[in-house]
Amino acid sequence: MKKSGYRSILHIYLMLFLAVFIVIVFAGFLILSIITVHAPANSFARSDYPMEFTREFGEQIIFIDDIPGIKQSGLELLQSNQAGIQILNDSGQEVAGYQKPQNAKDFYSDAELLKICQTGHSGDSQTTLFIGTITHNGKDYTYIIYFPLNISKITMYLNGDRFTAGKSIILWCISTVFFIILISGFIYGFWITKTINRMSVSIKNIAGRSYVPISNNGVFNDVFESLNDLDMEIRASDNLKEQTEKMRKDWIANITHDLKTPLSPIKGYAEVLSEQDITSGEKVKRYSNVILKNVSYIESLIDDLKLTYQLENGMFPVKREEQNFVGFLRELVIDILNNPEYENRIIHFDSAREDIMFSFDRKLLTRAFQNLIVNAFVHGSEDTEVTIQISVMGNIMEVIVSDNGNGMSPYETSHLFQRYYRGTNTEKKTAGTGLGLAITKSIIEAQGGNIIVESEIGVGTDFRICFPVT
């Protein structure tokens, strides 16, 4: 066993013995409070001291001409203990008394005396009575001493064959209990140490990515379940990190490729213009247009990267303006269809209302919705159609941009808005930065909205965008 195991057992024993010590001390105080009373002389005494006092008080009773009386020393004892006394003859009639309670009787029957002897009380629970007897000239006298204390008499009936020596039985019981506690503490300490070591090993295995989930239905079930959950979360985080790193590398490779692609013709035509003696203005113009086109493409890539960074860090100024959102989308659709590249495409437009006033940045939302619509055409077939639906329910405006294109798998939709992701379910390889939809999502969220995607392969894709309106 390791040193930490021994230390754990030692700590457990110390805690166990401390708990036992506290219990013993508490039990001692409890027993002491039961077997002691606060005597009238402002001192503590055993609860049975009135019985001893009563038995010995017979020596303080004297007879003068066969009439019982109390010595001066006896009177002083009664006064110091605030006690009273009655002396009865053999018929139960009082023949002498001192400081007796007001409710004390002058005559007691044998049954009443027997009850007092058994219970110690006669009506008043705050006064306890003890009985003693003396004999003078062949006559029996009974005396009752009244103590201003509430003392209960308890009688126990035990097995006479077994209870021969009370002290030895008590010692035997204490020894047995102590031995059981000792063995139980050792077993419990060993079990706790083993469990703690098991937890320690599990934590090391989690750190080393070699942890095997543990099933435990005992006291530490919650701890092991937490360790299992922690391992699952760490593994999921590792997988996400690997996927993100892979997408980052793929994105860097794509960006590098996309930057090199326009740089090659720029460099090539620039070398032609610088090295060859070209006098034809038509060639110069054609070469210059190719260079400008590729420079524009590089600028768009750089602008996308810059916009992504600004949106993610809240650095892009959003210029909101109250305007008709339905009219804005209609104009955007017309602009896209006026583009020669998409003039033969079909966009369906459906709005329940003609005027929906909304405060938004026209430039940013143009970029966002243009991305959604153009992506549907670029990644779909030539027959792909786009439908735009606008509706208002309460203070929420919902815009649905849907298409009947190829659709996407659940894996693709779950990664669609990530910065470096490019979809795979397309009929052709499209050039791009993989930032378009990530930018779209950031723009919509910057306007206070949210966007979700639903797609089915072979059916199409729906983008649902919601904005709060007043």
Coordinates of C-alpha atoms in Angstrom, one line a residue:
M1 CA 0.0 0.0 0.0
K2 CA 1.3 3.5 -0.8
K3 CA 2.0 6.1 1.8
S4 CA -1.1 8.1 0.8
G5 CA -3.1 5.0 1.6
Y6 CA -1.7 4.8 5.1
R7 CA -2.3 8.5 5.6
S8 CA -5.9 8.1 4.5
I9 CA -6.5 5.2 7.0
L10 CA -4.8 7.3 9.7
H11 CA -7.0 10.3 9.0
I12 CA -10.1 8.1 9.0
Y13 CA -9.2 6.5 12.3
L14 CA -8.5 10.0 13.8
M15 CA -11.9 11.1 12.6
L16 CA -13.6 8.0 13.9
F17 CA -12.0 8.2 17.3
L18 CA -12.8 11.9 17.5
A19 CA -16.4 11.0 16.7
V20 CA -16.4 8.3 19.3
F21 CA -14.8 10.6 21.9
I22 CA -17.4 13.3 21.2
V23 CA -20.2 10.7 21.6
I24 CA -18.7 9.4 24.9
V25 CA -18.3 12.9 26.3
F26 CA -21.9 13.8 25.2
A27 CA -23.2 10.5 26.8
G28 CA -21.2 11.3 29.9
F29 CA -22.7 14.7 30.3
L30 CA -26.2 13.3 29.6
I31 CA -25.8 10.6 32.2
L32 CA -24.3 13.0 34.7
S33 CA -27.3 15.4 34.2
I34 CA -29.6 12.4 34.9
I35 CA -27.9 11.0 38.0
T36 CA -27.2 14.4 39.7
V37 CA -29.5 17.1 41.1
H38 CA -29.0 20.7 42.1
A39 CA -29.2 20.5 45.9
P40 CA -30.8 23.5 47.8
A41 CA -27.4 24.4 49.2
N42 CA -26.3 25.5 45.6
S43 CA -24.3 22.3 45.1
F44 CA -24.6 19.3 42.9
A45 CA -25.2 15.9 44.5
R46 CA -26.2 12.4 43.4
S47 CA -29.8 11.9 42.7
D48 CA -30.0 9.2 45.5
Y49 CA -28.7 11.5 48.2
P50 CA -32.2 12.1 49.7
M51 CA -32.6 8.4 50.2
E52 CA -29.3 8.3 52.1
F53 CA -30.3 11.4 54.0
T54 CA -33.6 9.8 55.0
R55 CA -32.1 6.5 56.1
E56 CA -29.5 8.3 58.3
F57 CA -32.0 10.9 59.6
G58 CA -33.5 8.3 62.0
E59 CA -30.6 9.0 64.4
Q60 CA -31.8 12.6 64.7
I61 CA -35.2 11.6 66.1
I62 CA -35.4 11.4 69.9
F63 CA -38.3 10.5 72.3
I64 CA -39.1 12.4 75.5
D65 CA -41.8 10.8 77.6
D66 CA -42.6 8.5 74.6
I67 CA -43.2 11.6 72.5
P68 CA -41.0 11.8 69.3
G69 CA -39.0 15.0 68.7
I70 CA -36.1 16.1 66.5
K71 CA -32.6 17.0 67.7
Q72 CA -31.3 20.5 67.1
S73 CA -28.7 19.1 64.7
G74 CA -31.6 17.4 62.8
L75 CA -33.5 20.7 62.5
E76 CA -30.4 22.3 61.1
L77 CA -30.0 19.6 58.5
L78 CA -33.7 20.0 57.5
Q79 CA -33.2 23.8 57.2
S80 CA -30.0 23.5 55.1
N81 CA -31.8 21.1 52.7
Q82 CA -35.1 23.1 52.8
A83 CA -36.7 19.8 53.7
G84 CA -39.8 19.1 55.9
I85 CA -40.7 16.1 58.0
Q86 CA -43.7 14.2 59.4
I87 CA -43.6 11.5 62.0
L88 CA -46.4 9.0 62.1
N89 CA -47.4 6.5 64.7
D90 CA -48.1 2.9 63.9
S91 CA -51.7 3.9 62.9
G92 CA -50.5 6.4 60.3
Q93 CA -51.5 9.4 62.4
E94 CA -49.2 12.4 62.6
V95 CA -47.6 12.8 66.0
A96 CA -44.9 15.4 65.1
G97 CA -43.8 17.6 62.2
Y98 CA -41.5 20.3 61.0
Q99 CA -41.6 22.5 57.8
K100 CA -44.1 20.1 56.2
P101 CA -45.9 21.2 53.0
Q102 CA -49.3 22.8 53.3
N103 CA -50.9 20.0 51.3
A104 CA -49.5 17.3 53.6
K105 CA -52.1 15.1 55.2
D106 CA -52.4 14.4 59.0
F107 CA -53.2 10.8 58.4
Y108 CA -51.9 8.2 55.8
S109 CA -53.2 4.8 55.2
D110 CA -50.9 1.8 54.6
A111 CA -51.8 1.9 50.8
E112 CA -50.9 5.6 50.6
L113 CA -47.6 5.0 52.4
L114 CA -46.9 2.1 50.0
K115 CA -47.6 4.3 47.0
I116 CA -45.3 7.0 48.4
C117 CA -42.6 4.4 48.9
Q118 CA -42.9 3.2 45.3
T119 CA -43.3 6.5 43.5
G120 CA -41.8 9.1 45.8
H121 CA -44.7 11.5 45.1
S122 CA -48.1 12.3 46.6
G123 CA -49.8 14.8 44.3
D124 CA -47.0 17.5 43.9
S125 CA -44.5 16.5 41.2
Q126 CA -42.0 19.2 42.4
T127 CA -41.7 17.6 45.8
T128 CA -40.3 14.1 46.4
L129 CA -41.1 12.1 49.5
F130 CA -38.8 9.5 51.1
I131 CA -39.9 7.2 54.0
G132 CA -38.0 5.9 56.9
T133 CA -38.9 3.8 60.1
I134 CA -37.7 3.8 63.7
T135 CA -38.8 1.6 66.7
H136 CA -39.2 2.9 70.3
N137 CA -40.3 0.7 73.2
G138 CA -41.7 -1.9 70.8
K139 CA -43.7 0.6 68.8
D140 CA -43.0 1.3 65.1
Y141 CA -42.9 4.9 63.9
T142 CA -42.8 6.1 60.3
Y143 CA -41.3 9.4 59.2
I144 CA -41.7 11.1 55.8
I145 CA -39.2 13.6 54.7
Y146 CA -40.2 16.2 52.0
F147 CA -37.5 17.3 49.6
P148 CA -38.1 20.3 47.2
L149 CA -36.8 18.2 44.2
N150 CA -38.3 16.3 41.3
I151 CA -36.7 12.9 41.5
S152 CA -38.0 9.8 39.8
K153 CA -37.7 6.3 41.1
I154 CA -36.9 3.7 38.4
T155 CA -37.0 0.0 39.2
M156 CA -35.3 -2.5 36.8
Y157 CA -35.9 -6.3 36.7
L158 CA -32.9 -8.3 35.4
N159 CA -31.9 -11.9 34.9
G160 CA -30.5 -13.0 38.2
D161 CA -28.6 -15.9 36.7
R162 CA -26.7 -13.7 34.3
F163 CA -26.5 -10.3 36.2
T164 CA -24.2 -11.4 38.9
A165 CA -21.6 -8.6 38.4
G166 CA -22.8 -5.4 36.8
K167 CA -19.4 -3.9 36.4
S168 CA -18.0 -6.9 34.6
I169 CA -20.9 -6.9 32.1
I170 CA -20.5 -3.2 31.5
L171 CA -16.8 -3.6 30.9
W172 CA -17.4 -6.5 28.6
C173 CA -20.0 -4.5 26.6
I174 CA -17.7 -1.5 26.3
S175 CA -14.8 -3.8 25.1
T176 CA -17.0 -5.5 22.6
V177 CA -18.3 -2.2 21.2
F178 CA -14.7 -0.8 21.0
F179 CA -13.5 -3.9 19.2
I180 CA -16.4 -3.7 16.7
I181 CA -15.6 0.0 16.1
L182 CA -11.9 -0.8 15.6
I183 CA -12.6 -3.6 13.1
S184 CA -15.3 -1.5 11.3
G185 CA -13.0 1.4 11.1
F186 CA -10.2 -0.7 9.6
I187 CA -12.5 -2.2 7.0
Y188 CA -14.1 1.1 6.2
G189 CA -10.7 2.8 6.0
F190 CA -9.4 0.1 3.7
W191 CA -12.4 0.4 1.5
I192 CA -12.2 4.2 1.4
T193 CA -8.5 4.1 0.6
K194 CA -9.1 1.6 -2.2
T195 CA -11.9 3.8 -3.6
I196 CA -9.8 7.0 -3.4
N197 CA -6.9 5.2 -5.1
R198 CA -9.3 4.1 -7.8
M199 CA -10.5 7.7 -8.3
S200 CA -6.9 8.9 -8.5
V201 CA -6.0 6.3 -11.2
S202 CA -9.2 7.2 -13.1
I203 CA -8.2 10.9 -13.1
K204 CA -4.7 10.0 -14.4
N205 CA -6.3 7.8 -17.1
I206 CA -8.6 10.7 -18.1
A207 CA -5.6 13.0 -18.4
G208 CA -3.8 10.3 -20.4
R209 CA -6.8 9.7 -22.6
S210 CA -6.8 6.0 -21.6
Y211 CA -9.8 6.0 -19.3
V212 CA -12.4 3.3 -19.4
P213 CA -15.9 4.2 -18.1
I214 CA -16.7 2.7 -14.7
S215 CA -20.1 1.5 -13.5
N216 CA -20.5 2.0 -9.7
N217 CA -23.8 1.8 -7.8
G218 CA -22.3 2.5 -4.4
V219 CA -21.9 5.6 -2.2
F220 CA -19.6 7.2 -4.8
N221 CA -21.9 6.6 -7.7
D222 CA -22.2 10.3 -8.4
V223 CA -18.4 10.8 -8.4
F224 CA -17.8 8.0 -10.9
E225 CA -20.7 9.3 -13.1
S226 CA -19.0 12.7 -13.0
L227 CA -15.7 11.2 -14.1
N228 CA -17.5 9.3 -16.9
D229 CA -19.1 12.6 -18.0
L230 CA -15.8 14.4 -17.8
D231 CA -14.1 11.8 -19.9
M232 CA -16.9 12.0 -22.5
E233 CA -16.7 15.8 -22.6
I234 CA -12.9 15.8 -23.0
R235 CA -13.1 13.2 -25.8
A236 CA -15.8 15.3 -27.5
S237 CA -13.6 18.4 -27.1
D238 CA -10.6 16.5 -28.5
N239 CA -12.7 15.4 -31.5
L240 CA -13.9 18.9 -32.1
K241 CA -10.4 20.2 -31.8
E242 CA -9.2 17.7 -34.4
Q243 CA -12.1 18.5 -36.7
T244 CA -11.5 22.3 -36.3
E245 CA -7.7 21.8 -36.9
K246 CA -8.5 19.7 -40.0
M247 CA -10.9 22.3 -41.4
R248 CA -8.4 25.1 -40.6
K249 CA -5.7 23.2 -42.5
D250 CA -8.1 22.6 -45.4
W251 CA -9.1 26.2 -45.4
I252 CA -5.5 27.4 -45.4
A253 CA -4.8 25.0 -48.3
N254 CA -7.9 26.3 -50.2
I255 CA -7.1 30.0 -49.5
T256 CA -3.6 29.4 -50.7
H257 CA -4.9 27.7 -53.8
D258 CA -7.5 30.4 -54.4
L259 CA -4.8 33.1 -54.0
K260 CA -2.4 31.4 -56.3
T261 CA -5.0 30.8 -59.0
P262 CA -5.5 34.5 -59.8
L263 CA -1.8 35.3 -59.1
S264 CA -0.7 33.0 -61.9
P265 CA -2.4 34.8 -64.8
I266 CA -1.5 38.2 -63.2
K267 CA 2.1 37.2 -63.1
G268 CA 2.0 35.6 -66.6
Y269 CA 0.3 38.6 -68.4
A270 CA 2.5 41.1 -66.5
E271 CA 5.6 39.3 -67.7
V272 CA 4.2 39.3 -71.2
L273 CA 3.6 43.0 -71.1
S274 CA 7.0 43.8 -69.6
E275 CA 9.2 41.4 -71.7
Q276 CA 7.5 41.5 -75.2
D277 CA 7.1 44.5 -77.4
I278 CA 3.4 44.5 -77.8
T279 CA 2.1 47.4 -79.8
S280 CA -1.5 46.2 -80.3
G281 CA -3.8 48.2 -78.1
E282 CA -6.4 45.4 -78.2
K283 CA -4.0 42.9 -76.7
V284 CA -2.9 45.3 -74.0
K285 CA -6.5 45.9 -73.1
R286 CA -7.4 42.2 -73.0
Y287 CA -4.3 41.4 -70.9
S288 CA -5.1 44.3 -68.6
N289 CA -8.7 43.2 -68.1
V290 CA -7.6 39.7 -67.1
I291 CA -5.2 41.2 -64.6
L292 CA -7.8 43.5 -63.2
K293 CA -10.4 40.6 -62.9
N294 CA -8.0 38.5 -60.9
V295 CA -6.9 41.4 -58.7
S296 CA -10.6 42.0 -57.9
Y297 CA -11.0 38.4 -57.0
I298 CA -8.0 38.6 -54.6
E299 CA -9.5 41.8 -53.1
S300 CA -12.8 40.0 -52.5
L301 CA -11.0 37.2 -50.6
I302 CA -9.2 39.7 -48.4
D303 CA -12.4 41.6 -47.8
D304 CA -14.2 38.4 -46.7
L305 CA -11.4 37.6 -44.2
K306 CA -11.5 41.2 -42.9
L307 CA -15.3 41.2 -42.6
T308 CA -15.3 37.9 -40.8
Y309 CA -12.8 39.1 -38.2
Q310 CA -14.7 42.4 -37.7
L311 CA -18.1 40.7 -37.3
E312 CA -16.8 38.1 -34.9
N313 CA -15.2 40.8 -32.7
G314 CA -18.0 43.3 -32.9
M315 CA -15.8 45.8 -34.7
F316 CA -17.9 46.4 -37.8
P317 CA -20.2 49.4 -37.5
V318 CA -23.9 48.5 -38.0
K319 CA -25.8 51.4 -39.6
R320 CA -29.4 50.7 -38.9
E321 CA -32.2 52.6 -40.7
E322 CA -36.0 52.2 -40.5
Q323 CA -37.2 51.0 -43.9
N324 CA -39.6 48.7 -45.7
F325 CA -38.1 45.2 -45.5
V326 CA -40.4 43.7 -48.2
G327 CA -39.4 46.4 -50.7
F328 CA -35.7 45.8 -49.9
L329 CA -35.9 42.1 -50.6
R330 CA -37.9 42.7 -53.8
E331 CA -35.2 45.0 -55.1
L332 CA -32.5 42.5 -54.2
V333 CA -34.3 39.8 -56.1
I334 CA -34.6 42.0 -59.2
D335 CA -30.9 43.0 -59.0
I336 CA -29.9 39.3 -58.9
L337 CA -32.2 38.4 -61.8
N338 CA -30.8 41.3 -63.8
N339 CA -27.3 39.8 -63.5
P340 CA -26.7 38.0 -66.9
E341 CA -25.4 35.0 -65.0
Y342 CA -28.7 34.4 -63.3
E343 CA -31.2 36.0 -65.7
N344 CA -32.7 32.7 -66.7
R345 CA -33.2 31.5 -63.1
I346 CA -36.5 31.6 -61.2
I347 CA -37.1 33.2 -57.8
H348 CA -40.6 33.0 -56.2
F349 CA -41.5 35.9 -53.9
D350 CA -44.3 35.6 -51.4
S351 CA -45.2 38.1 -48.6
A352 CA -48.3 38.4 -46.6
R353 CA -47.9 42.1 -46.3
E354 CA -46.5 44.7 -48.6
D355 CA -45.0 47.0 -45.9
I356 CA -43.0 45.7 -43.0
M357 CA -41.0 48.4 -41.4
F358 CA -37.8 47.2 -39.8
S359 CA -34.6 48.9 -38.7
F360 CA -31.6 47.2 -40.4
D361 CA -28.3 47.8 -42.2
R362 CA -29.2 47.6 -45.9
K363 CA -25.6 46.9 -47.0
L364 CA -25.0 44.1 -44.6
L365 CA -28.4 42.3 -45.2
T366 CA -27.9 42.7 -48.9
R367 CA -24.7 40.7 -48.5
A368 CA -26.4 38.1 -46.3
F369 CA -29.4 37.4 -48.4
Q370 CA -27.4 37.6 -51.6
N371 CA -25.2 34.8 -50.2
L372 CA -28.2 32.6 -49.5
I373 CA -29.8 33.1 -52.9
V374 CA -26.7 32.9 -55.0
N375 CA -25.4 29.8 -53.1
A376 CA -28.7 28.0 -54.0
F377 CA -28.0 28.6 -57.7
V378 CA -24.2 27.9 -57.6
H379 CA -24.5 24.6 -55.7
G380 CA -27.7 23.4 -57.4
S381 CA -28.5 22.4 -60.9
E382 CA -29.7 24.7 -63.7
D383 CA -33.3 23.9 -62.8
T384 CA -32.9 24.9 -59.2
E385 CA -35.6 27.5 -58.1
V386 CA -35.5 29.7 -55.1
T387 CA -38.6 30.7 -53.0
I388 CA -38.6 33.6 -50.5
Q389 CA -41.5 33.8 -48.0
I390 CA -42.0 36.6 -45.5
S391 CA -44.5 36.5 -42.6
V392 CA -45.0 38.3 -39.3
M393 CA -46.4 36.6 -36.2
G394 CA -46.6 38.9 -33.1
N395 CA -43.4 40.8 -32.9
I396 CA -41.3 38.2 -34.9
M397 CA -40.7 38.5 -38.6
E398 CA -39.8 35.2 -40.3
V399 CA -38.0 35.0 -43.7
I400 CA -37.7 31.6 -45.3
V401 CA -35.3 31.2 -48.2
S402 CA -35.8 27.8 -49.7
D403 CA -34.7 25.9 -52.8
N404 CA -35.4 22.6 -54.5
G405 CA -31.8 21.8 -55.1
N406 CA -29.6 18.8 -54.1
G407 CA -30.1 19.2 -50.3
M408 CA -27.6 18.4 -47.7
S409 CA -26.9 15.6 -45.1
P410 CA -27.3 16.2 -41.3
Y411 CA -23.5 16.3 -41.0
E412 CA -23.3 19.1 -43.6
T413 CA -26.0 21.2 -42.0
S414 CA -24.4 20.9 -38.6
H415 CA -21.1 22.4 -40.0
L416 CA -22.6 24.7 -42.6
F417 CA -22.1 28.0 -40.6
Q418 CA -18.5 27.2 -39.5
R419 CA -15.9 29.5 -40.9
Y420 CA -13.7 27.0 -42.8
Y421 CA -16.4 24.6 -44.0
R422 CA -17.3 24.0 -47.6
G423 CA -20.2 21.7 -48.5
T424 CA -19.5 18.5 -50.4
N425 CA -23.0 17.7 -51.9
T426 CA -22.5 19.8 -55.0
E427 CA -22.4 18.9 -58.6
K428 CA -19.2 21.0 -59.2
K429 CA -16.2 22.2 -57.4
T430 CA -16.9 25.9 -56.6
A431 CA -14.2 28.5 -55.9
G432 CA -14.7 30.4 -52.7
T433 CA -13.3 31.1 -49.3
G434 CA -15.7 29.0 -47.2
L435 CA -16.7 32.1 -45.4
G436 CA -19.9 33.1 -47.1
L437 CA -22.5 31.4 -44.8
A438 CA -20.4 32.1 -41.7
I439 CA -20.5 35.8 -42.7
T440 CA -24.3 35.5 -43.3
K441 CA -24.9 34.1 -39.9
S442 CA -22.8 36.8 -38.2
I443 CA -24.6 39.6 -40.1
I444 CA -28.0 38.3 -39.2
E445 CA -27.0 37.9 -35.5
A446 CA -25.6 41.5 -35.6
Q447 CA -29.0 42.6 -36.6
G448 CA -30.6 40.9 -33.6
G449 CA -31.9 37.9 -35.5
N450 CA -31.1 34.2 -35.8
I451 CA -30.8 31.7 -38.6
I452 CA -31.4 27.9 -38.8
V453 CA -31.1 25.5 -41.7
E454 CA -33.2 22.4 -42.5
S455 CA -32.3 20.2 -45.5
E456 CA -33.1 16.8 -47.0
I457 CA -31.0 15.2 -49.8
G458 CA -32.8 15.2 -53.1
V459 CA -35.6 17.5 -51.8
G460 CA -33.9 20.9 -51.0
T461 CA -32.9 23.3 -48.3
D462 CA -34.7 25.8 -46.1
F463 CA -33.0 28.7 -44.3
R464 CA -35.3 30.2 -41.6
I465 CA -34.3 33.7 -40.5
C466 CA -36.2 35.4 -37.6
F467 CA -35.9 39.1 -36.7
P468 CA -37.7 40.9 -33.8
V469 CA -39.9 43.8 -35.0
T470 CA -42.0 46.3 -33.2

